[in-house]
mmCIF file of C-alpha atoms in Angstrom:
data_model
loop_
_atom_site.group_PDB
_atom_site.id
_atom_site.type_symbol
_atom_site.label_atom_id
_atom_site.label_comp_id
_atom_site.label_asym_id
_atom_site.label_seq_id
_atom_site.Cartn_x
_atom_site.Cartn_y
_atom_site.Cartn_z
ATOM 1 C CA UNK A 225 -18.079 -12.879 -6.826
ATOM 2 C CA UNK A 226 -20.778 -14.462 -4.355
ATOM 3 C CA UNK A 227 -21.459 -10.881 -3.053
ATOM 4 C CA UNK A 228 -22.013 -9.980 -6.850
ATOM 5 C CA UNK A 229 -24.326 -12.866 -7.855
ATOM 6 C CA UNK A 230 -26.393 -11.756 -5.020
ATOM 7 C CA UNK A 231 -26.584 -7.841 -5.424
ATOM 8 C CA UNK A 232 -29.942 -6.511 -6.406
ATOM 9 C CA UNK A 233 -28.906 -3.441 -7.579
ATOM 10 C CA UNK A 234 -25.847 -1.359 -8.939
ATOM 11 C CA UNK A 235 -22.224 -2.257 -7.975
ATOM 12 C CA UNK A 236 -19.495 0.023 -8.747
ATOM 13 C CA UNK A 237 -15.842 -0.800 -8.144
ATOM 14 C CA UNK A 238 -14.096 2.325 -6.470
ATOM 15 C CA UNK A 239 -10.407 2.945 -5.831
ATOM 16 C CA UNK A 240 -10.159 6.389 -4.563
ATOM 17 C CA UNK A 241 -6.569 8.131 -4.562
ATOM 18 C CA UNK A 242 -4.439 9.394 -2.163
ATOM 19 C CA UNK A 243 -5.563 12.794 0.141
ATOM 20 C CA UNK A 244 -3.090 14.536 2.441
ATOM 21 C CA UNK A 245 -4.330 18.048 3.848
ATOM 22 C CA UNK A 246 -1.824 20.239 5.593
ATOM 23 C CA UNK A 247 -2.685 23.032 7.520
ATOM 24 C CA UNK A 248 0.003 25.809 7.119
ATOM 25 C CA UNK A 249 0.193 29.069 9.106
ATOM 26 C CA UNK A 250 1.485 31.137 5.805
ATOM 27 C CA UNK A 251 0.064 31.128 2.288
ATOM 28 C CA UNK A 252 3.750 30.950 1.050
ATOM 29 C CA UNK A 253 4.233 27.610 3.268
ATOM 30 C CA UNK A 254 1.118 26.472 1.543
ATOM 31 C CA UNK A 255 2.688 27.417 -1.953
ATOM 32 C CA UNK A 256 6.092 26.102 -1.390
ATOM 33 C CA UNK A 257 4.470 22.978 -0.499
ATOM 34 C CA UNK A 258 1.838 23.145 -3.314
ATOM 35 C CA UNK A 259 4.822 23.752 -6.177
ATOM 36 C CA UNK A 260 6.699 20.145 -4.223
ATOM 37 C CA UNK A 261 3.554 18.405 -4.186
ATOM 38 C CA UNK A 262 2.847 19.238 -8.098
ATOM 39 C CA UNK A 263 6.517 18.224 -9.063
ATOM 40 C CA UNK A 264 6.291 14.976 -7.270
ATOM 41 C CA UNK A 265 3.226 13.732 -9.360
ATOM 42 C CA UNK A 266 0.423 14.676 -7.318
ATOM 43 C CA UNK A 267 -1.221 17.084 -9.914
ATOM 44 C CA UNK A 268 -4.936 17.357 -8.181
ATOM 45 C CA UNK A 269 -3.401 19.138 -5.342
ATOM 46 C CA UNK A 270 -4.726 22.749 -4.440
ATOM 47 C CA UNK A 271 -4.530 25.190 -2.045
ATOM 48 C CA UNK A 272 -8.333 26.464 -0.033
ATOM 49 C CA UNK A 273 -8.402 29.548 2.244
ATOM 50 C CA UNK A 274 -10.781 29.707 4.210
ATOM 51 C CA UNK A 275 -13.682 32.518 5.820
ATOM 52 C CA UNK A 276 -11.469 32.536 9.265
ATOM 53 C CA UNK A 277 -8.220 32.662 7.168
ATOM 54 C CA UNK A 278 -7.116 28.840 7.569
ATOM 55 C CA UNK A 279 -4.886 27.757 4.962
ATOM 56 C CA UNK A 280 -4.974 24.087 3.921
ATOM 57 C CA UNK A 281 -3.212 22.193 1.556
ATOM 58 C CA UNK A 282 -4.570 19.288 -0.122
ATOM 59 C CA UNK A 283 -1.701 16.792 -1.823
ATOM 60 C CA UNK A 284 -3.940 14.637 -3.940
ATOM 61 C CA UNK A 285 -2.997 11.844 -6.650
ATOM 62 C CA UNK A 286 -4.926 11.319 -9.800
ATOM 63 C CA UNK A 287 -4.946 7.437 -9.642
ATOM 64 C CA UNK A 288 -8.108 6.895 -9.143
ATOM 65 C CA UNK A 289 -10.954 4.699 -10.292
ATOM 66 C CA UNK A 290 -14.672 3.839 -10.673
ATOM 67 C CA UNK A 291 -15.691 1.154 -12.996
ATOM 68 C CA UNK A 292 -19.303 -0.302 -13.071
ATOM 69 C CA UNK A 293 -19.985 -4.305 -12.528
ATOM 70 C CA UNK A 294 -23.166 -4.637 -12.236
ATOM 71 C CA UNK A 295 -26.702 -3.047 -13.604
ATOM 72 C CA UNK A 296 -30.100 -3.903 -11.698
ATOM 73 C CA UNK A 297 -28.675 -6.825 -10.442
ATOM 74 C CA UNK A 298 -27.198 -7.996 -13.741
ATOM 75 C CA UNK A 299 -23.434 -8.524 -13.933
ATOM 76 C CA UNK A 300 -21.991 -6.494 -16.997
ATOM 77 C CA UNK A 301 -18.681 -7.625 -16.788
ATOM 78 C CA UNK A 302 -16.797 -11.082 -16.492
ATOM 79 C CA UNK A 303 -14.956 -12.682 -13.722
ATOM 80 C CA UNK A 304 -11.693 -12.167 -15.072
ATOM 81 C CA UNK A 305 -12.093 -8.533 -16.030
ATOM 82 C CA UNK A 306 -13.142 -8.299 -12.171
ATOM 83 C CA UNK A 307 -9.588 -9.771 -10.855
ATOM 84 C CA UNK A 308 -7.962 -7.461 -14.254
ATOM 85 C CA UNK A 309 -9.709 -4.233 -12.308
ATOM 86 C CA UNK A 310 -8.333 -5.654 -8.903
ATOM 87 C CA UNK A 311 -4.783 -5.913 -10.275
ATOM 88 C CA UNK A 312 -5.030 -2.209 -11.262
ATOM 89 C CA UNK A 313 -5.897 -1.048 -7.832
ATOM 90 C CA UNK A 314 -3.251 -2.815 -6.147
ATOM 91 C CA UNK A 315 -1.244 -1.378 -8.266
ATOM 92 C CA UNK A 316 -2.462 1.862 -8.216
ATOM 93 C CA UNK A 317 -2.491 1.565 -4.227
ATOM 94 C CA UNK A 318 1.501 0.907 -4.367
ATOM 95 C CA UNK A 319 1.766 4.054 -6.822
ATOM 96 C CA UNK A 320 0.098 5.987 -4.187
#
């Protein structure tokens, strides 16, 4: 909260998910792994090829999230909505 009182500019609260990439020698590794991935939860997973033919797999989860606190140095939110948005996160962390 100190660091908040004190911040000049915008603060944004950011819990980014979960990211696995795989590198697989056969696009039907990639896709076997792709179809687990997607049954398991992790629906923002995908499959890239690229220009010198690697194949990677991404696993991603969707629990992410990005929440403004502060605007030009003005706090927007309260204190207890802060430790609410931490208790999310955590949460979201042990999902992930």
């Amino acid at each position: 909260m100190t660091a908040l009182e004190k911040a000049t500019g915008d603060v944004v609260f950011k819990f980014e998910p979960f990211v696995l990439h795989v590198l697989c020698q056969e696009l039907q590794d990639a896709q076997l792994l792709h179809s687990v991935a997607i049954d398991s939860g992790f629906r923002n997973s995908g499959i890239t090829v690229g220009r010198g033919g690697k194949i990677m797999m991404a696993v991603r989860s969707t629990h992410c999230l990005e929440v403004p606190l502060s605007h030009k140095g003005k706090l927007m939110v309260s204190e207890e909505y802060i430790e609410f948005l931490i208790h999310v996160a955590n949460r979201k962390m042990e999902e992930n």
